[in-house]
CSV table of C-alpha atoms in Angstrom, one decimal:
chain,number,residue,atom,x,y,z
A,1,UNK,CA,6.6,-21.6,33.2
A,2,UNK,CA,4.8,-18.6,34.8
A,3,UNK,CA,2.2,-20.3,36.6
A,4,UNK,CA,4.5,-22.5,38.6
A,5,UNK,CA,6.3,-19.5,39.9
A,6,UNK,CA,4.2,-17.7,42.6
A,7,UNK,CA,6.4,-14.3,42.6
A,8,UNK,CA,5.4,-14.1,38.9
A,9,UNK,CA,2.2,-14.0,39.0
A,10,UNK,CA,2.2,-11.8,42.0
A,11,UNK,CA,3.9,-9.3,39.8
A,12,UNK,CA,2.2,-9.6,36.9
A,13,UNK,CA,-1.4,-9.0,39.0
A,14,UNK,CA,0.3,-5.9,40.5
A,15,UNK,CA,0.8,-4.3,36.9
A,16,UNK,CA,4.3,-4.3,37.3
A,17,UNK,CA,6.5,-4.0,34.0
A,18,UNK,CA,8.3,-7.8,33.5
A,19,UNK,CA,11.9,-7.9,31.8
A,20,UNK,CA,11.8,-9.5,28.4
A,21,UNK,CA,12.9,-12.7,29.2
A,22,UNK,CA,9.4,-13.1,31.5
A,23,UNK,CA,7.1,-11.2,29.0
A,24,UNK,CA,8.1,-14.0,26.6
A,25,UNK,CA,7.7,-17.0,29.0
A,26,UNK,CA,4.2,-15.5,29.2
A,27,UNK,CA,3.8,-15.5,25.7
A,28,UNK,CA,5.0,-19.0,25.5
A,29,UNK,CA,2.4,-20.3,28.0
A,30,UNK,CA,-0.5,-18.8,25.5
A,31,UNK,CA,0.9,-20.3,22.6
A,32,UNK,CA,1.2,-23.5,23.8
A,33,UNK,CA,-2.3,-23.4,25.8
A,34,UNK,CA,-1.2,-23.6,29.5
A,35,UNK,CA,-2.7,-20.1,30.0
A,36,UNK,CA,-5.7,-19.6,27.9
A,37,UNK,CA,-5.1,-15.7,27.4
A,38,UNK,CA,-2.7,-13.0,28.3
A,39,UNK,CA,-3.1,-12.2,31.9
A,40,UNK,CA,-4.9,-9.1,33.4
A,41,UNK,CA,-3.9,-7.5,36.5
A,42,UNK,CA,-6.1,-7.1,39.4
A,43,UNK,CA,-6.4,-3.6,40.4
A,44,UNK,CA,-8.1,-2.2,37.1
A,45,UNK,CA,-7.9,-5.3,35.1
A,46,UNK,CA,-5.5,-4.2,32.4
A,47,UNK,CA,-4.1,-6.8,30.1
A,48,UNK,CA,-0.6,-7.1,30.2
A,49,UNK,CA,-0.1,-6.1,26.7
A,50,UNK,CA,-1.4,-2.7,28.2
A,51,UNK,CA,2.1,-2.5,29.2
A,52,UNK,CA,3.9,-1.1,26.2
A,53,UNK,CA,7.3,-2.8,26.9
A,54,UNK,CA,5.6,-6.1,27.0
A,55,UNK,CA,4.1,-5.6,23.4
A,56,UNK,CA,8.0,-4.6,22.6
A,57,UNK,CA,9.2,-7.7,23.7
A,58,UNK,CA,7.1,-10.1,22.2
A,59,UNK,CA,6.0,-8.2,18.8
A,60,UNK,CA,10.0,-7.7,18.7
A,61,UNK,CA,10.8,-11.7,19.4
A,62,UNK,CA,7.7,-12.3,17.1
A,63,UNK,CA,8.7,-10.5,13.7
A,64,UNK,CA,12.6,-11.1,14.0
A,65,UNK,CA,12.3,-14.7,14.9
A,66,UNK,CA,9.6,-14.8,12.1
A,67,UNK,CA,12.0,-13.4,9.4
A,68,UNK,CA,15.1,-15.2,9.9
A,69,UNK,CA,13.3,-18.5,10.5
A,70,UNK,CA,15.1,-20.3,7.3
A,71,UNK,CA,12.4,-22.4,6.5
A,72,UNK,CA,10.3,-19.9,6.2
A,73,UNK,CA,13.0,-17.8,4.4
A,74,UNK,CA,12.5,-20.6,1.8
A,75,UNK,CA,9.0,-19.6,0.5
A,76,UNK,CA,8.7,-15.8,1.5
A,77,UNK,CA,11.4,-13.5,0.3
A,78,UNK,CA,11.0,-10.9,2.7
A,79,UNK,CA,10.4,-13.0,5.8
A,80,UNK,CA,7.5,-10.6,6.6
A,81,UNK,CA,4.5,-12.1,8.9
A,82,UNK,CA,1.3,-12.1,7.8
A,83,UNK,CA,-2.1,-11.4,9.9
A,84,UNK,CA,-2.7,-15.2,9.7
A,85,UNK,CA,0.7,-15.7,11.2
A,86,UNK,CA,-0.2,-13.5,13.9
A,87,UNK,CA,-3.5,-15.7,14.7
A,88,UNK,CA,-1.4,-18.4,14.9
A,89,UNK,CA,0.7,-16.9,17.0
A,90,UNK,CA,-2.2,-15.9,19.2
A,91,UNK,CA,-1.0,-12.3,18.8
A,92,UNK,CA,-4.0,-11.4,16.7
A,93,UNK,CA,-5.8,-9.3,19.8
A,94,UNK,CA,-2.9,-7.8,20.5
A,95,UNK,CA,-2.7,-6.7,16.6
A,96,UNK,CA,-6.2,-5.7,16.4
A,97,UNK,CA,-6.2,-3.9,19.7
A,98,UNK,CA,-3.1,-2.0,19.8
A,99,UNK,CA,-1.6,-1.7,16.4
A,100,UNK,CA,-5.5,-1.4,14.3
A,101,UNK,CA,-5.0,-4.5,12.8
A,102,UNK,CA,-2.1,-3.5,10.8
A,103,UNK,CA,1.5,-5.7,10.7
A,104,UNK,CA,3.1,-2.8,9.7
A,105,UNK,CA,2.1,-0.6,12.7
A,106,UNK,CA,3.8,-3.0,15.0
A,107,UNK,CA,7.1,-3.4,12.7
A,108,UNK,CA,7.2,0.7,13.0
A,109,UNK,CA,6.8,0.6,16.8
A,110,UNK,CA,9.5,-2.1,17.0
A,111,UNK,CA,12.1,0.4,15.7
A,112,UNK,CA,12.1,-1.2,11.5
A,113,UNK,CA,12.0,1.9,10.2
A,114,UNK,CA,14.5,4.1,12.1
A,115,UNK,CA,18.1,4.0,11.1
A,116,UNK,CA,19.2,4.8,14.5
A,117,UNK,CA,17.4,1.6,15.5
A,118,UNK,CA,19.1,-2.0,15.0
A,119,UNK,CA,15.8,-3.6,13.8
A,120,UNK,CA,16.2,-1.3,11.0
A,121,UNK,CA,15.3,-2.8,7.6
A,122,UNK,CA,15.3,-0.5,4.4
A,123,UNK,CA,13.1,-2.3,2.4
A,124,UNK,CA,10.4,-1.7,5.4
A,125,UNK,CA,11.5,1.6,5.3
A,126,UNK,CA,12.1,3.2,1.5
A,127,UNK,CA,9.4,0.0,0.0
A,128,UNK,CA,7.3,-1.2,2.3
A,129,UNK,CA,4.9,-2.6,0.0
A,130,UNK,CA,7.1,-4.9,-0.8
A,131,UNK,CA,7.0,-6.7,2.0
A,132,UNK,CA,3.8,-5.9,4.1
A,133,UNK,CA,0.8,-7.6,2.7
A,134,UNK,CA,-1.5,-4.5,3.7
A,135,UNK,CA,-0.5,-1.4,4.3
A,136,UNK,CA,-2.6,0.6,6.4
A,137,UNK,CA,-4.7,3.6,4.9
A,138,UNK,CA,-3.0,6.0,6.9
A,139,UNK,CA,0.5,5.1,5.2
A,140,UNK,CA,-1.1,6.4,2.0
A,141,UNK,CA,-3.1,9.1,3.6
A,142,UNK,CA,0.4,10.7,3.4
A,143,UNK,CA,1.4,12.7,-0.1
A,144,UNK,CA,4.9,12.2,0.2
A,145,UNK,CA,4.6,8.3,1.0
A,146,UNK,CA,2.4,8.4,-2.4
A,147,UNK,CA,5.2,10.1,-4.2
A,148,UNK,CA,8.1,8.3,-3.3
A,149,UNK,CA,6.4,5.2,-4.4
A,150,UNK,CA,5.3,6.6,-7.7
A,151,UNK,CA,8.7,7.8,-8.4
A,152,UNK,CA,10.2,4.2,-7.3
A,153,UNK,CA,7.6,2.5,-9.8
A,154,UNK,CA,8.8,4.9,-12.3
A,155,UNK,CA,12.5,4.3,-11.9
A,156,UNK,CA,12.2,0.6,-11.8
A,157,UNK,CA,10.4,0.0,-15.2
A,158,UNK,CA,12.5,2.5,-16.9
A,159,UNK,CA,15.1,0.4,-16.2
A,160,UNK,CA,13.4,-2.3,-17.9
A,161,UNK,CA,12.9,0.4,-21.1
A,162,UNK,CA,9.2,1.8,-20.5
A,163,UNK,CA,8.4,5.1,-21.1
A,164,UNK,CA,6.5,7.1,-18.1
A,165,UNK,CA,3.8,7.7,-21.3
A,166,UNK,CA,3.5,3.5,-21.2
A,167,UNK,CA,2.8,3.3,-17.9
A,168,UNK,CA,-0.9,1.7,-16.9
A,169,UNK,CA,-2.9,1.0,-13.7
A,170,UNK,CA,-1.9,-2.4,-13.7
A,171,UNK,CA,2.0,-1.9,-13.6
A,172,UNK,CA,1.1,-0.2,-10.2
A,173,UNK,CA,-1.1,-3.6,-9.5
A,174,UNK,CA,2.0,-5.8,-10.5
A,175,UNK,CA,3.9,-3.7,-8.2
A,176,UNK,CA,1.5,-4.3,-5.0
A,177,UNK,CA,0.5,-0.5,-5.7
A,178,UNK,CA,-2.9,-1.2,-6.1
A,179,UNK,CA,-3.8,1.1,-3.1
A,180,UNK,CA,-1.8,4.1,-4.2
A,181,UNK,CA,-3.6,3.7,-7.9
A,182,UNK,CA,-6.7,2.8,-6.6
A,183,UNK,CA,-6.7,6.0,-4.2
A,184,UNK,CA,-5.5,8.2,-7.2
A,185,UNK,CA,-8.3,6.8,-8.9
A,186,UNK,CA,-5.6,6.2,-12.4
A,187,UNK,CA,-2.1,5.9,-13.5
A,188,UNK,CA,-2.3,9.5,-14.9
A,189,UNK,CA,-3.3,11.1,-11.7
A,190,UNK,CA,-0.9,8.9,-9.5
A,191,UNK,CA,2.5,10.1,-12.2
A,192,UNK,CA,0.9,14.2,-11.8
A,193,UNK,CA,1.0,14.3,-8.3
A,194,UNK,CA,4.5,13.0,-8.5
A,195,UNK,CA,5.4,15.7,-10.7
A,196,UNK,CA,6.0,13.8,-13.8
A,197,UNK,CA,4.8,15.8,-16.9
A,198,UNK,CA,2.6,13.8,-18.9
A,199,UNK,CA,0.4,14.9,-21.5
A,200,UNK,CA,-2.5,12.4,-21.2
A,201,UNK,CA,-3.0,11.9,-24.8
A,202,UNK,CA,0.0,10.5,-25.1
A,203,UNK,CA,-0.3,7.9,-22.6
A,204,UNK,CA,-1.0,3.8,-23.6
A,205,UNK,CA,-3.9,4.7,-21.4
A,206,UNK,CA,-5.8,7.7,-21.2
A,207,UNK,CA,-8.0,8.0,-17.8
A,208,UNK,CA,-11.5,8.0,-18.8
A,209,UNK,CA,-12.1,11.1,-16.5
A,210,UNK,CA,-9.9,13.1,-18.8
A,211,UNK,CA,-12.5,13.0,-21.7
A,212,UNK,CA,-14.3,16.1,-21.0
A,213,UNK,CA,-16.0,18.2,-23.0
A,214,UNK,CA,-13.1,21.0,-24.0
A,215,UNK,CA,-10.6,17.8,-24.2
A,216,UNK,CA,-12.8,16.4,-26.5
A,217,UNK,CA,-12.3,19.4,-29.2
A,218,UNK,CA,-8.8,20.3,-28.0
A,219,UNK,CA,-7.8,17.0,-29.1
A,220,UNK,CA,-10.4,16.5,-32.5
A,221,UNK,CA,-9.6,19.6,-33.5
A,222,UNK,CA,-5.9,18.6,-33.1
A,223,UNK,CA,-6.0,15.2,-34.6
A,224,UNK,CA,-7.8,16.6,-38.1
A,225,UNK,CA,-5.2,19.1,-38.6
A,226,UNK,CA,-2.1,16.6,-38.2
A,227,UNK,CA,-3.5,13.9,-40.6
A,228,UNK,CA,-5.4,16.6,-42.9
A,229,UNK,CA,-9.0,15.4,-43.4
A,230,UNK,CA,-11.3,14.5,-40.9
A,231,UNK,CA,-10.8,11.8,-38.7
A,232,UNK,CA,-12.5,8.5,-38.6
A,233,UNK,CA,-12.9,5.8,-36.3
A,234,UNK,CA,-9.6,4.8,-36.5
A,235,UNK,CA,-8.1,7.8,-35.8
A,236,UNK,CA,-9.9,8.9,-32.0
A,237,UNK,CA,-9.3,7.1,-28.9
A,238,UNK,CA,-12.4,4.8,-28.2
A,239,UNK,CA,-13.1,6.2,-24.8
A,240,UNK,CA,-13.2,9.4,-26.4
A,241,UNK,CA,-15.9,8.7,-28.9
A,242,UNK,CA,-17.6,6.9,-25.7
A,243,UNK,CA,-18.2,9.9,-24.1
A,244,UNK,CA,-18.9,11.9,-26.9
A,245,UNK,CA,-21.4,9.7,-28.3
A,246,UNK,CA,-20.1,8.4,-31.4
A,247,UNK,CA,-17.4,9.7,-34.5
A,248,UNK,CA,-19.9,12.2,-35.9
A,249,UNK,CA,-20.8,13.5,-32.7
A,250,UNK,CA,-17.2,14.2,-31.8
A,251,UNK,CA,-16.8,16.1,-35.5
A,252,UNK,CA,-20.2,17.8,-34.9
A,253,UNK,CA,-19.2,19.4,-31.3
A,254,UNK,CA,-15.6,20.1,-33.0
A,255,UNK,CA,-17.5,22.3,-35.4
A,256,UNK,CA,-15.7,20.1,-37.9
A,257,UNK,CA,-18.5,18.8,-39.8
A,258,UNK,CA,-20.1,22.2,-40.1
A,259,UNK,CA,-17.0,24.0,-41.3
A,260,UNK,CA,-17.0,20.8,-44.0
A,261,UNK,CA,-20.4,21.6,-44.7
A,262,UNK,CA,-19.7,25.2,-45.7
A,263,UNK,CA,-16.4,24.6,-47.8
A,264,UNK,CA,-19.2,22.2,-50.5
């Protein structure tokens, strides 16, 4: 262990980068409580995980020996460590510090995402919320991450025959895309900025936000002359009426009870 080898910790209070098989003997004397915490050096007091080859090695050691554990495996289909497995892994500071508290920071700075890089793992890469329990904001700060996973939702449930039309907030919730809906604010929004043309009337569910004004008497207006009489209850969308106040007030501000009024 480190502490029983002098020229170690010599080393490791001059600052000096350790290879990886001494970076992880350090780790190991955390985990099991011989050292309480990772060391610091003793010029300027930076903690070895300053050092970004040390968080290399260990956040490296760390995930891959964390997703090919088998009994692990057993339970968790993607072998992807949590930020409780990180506590108990007394990696936590190091997560919070370094990577903002986000697993999926580290698995990007350990190479999971770059096909050049042998830690590479597509589903990390093309689906990460798949796997990742949180994905940081940032990750969906970016429009193209937003569409690719849009467009991934889409192809996946029309393979299990549902229309882009049937598509609801809570197939993106099923899908652990509650962020991505949740930041478009609906299903509707999240399918438009993907570039799938949708006409919101269509869909099993119509954002609220959509009931306007001018939407309201596009779509009245619409619905009395492709049934032929005026339309009841039963025949306008319930958030509509919501917003418009009730079935006579959506006729009224249609002008379609007037023009009724003028045909007696």
């Amino acid at each position: 262990m480190g502490l029983g080898n002098p020229d170690l910790e010599r080393r490791i209070k001059a600052g000096e980068t350790l290879s990886r098989e001494e970076a992880l003997e350090i780790w190991d004397d955390v985990r099991c409580g011989i050292r309480k915490q990772f060391p610091h050096n003793s010029h300027n007091s930076t903690s070895f995980l300053a050092d970004p080859k040390h968080r290399e090695y260990i956040g490296e050691a760390f995930v891959l020996g964390f997703r090919f554990n088998e009994l692990i495996a057993e339970f968790n289909n993607w072998q992807c460590p949590r930020q409780t497995d990180f506590a108990d892994a007394k990696l936590d500071g190091m997560l919070n510090i370094y990577y903002e508290s986000s697993p999926y920071a580290l698995f990007v700075y350990i190479g999971m995402i770059n096909p050049k890089n042998p830690n590479y793992d597509a589903v990390f890469d093309k689906t990460p919320w798949l796997a990742v329990e949180k994905l940081p904001n940032s990750y969906w700060d970016n429009e193209e991450n937003r569409i690719n996973a849009t467009k991934w939702l889409v192809k996946t449930l029309r393979h299990m025959g549902k229309k882009v039309e049937d598509i609801v907030s809570n197939d993106f919730k099923l899908n652990f895309l509650h962020e991505l809906v949740d930041r478009s604010g609906s299903a509707y929004a999240a399918l438009v900025e993907a570039g799938y043309d949708v006409d919101p009337t269509q869909m099993h569910q119509v954002p609220k936000a959509y009931w306007g004004k001018q939407n309201r008497i596009k779509f009245t207006t619409a619905r009395a002359k492709e049934i032929g009489r005026l339309p009841g209850r039963a025949d306008l969308p319930e958030w509509m009426l919501a917003k418009a106040g009730g079935v006579n007030a959506a006729l009224k501000e249609a002008g379609l009870l007037i023009s009724e009024a003028k045909s007696e």
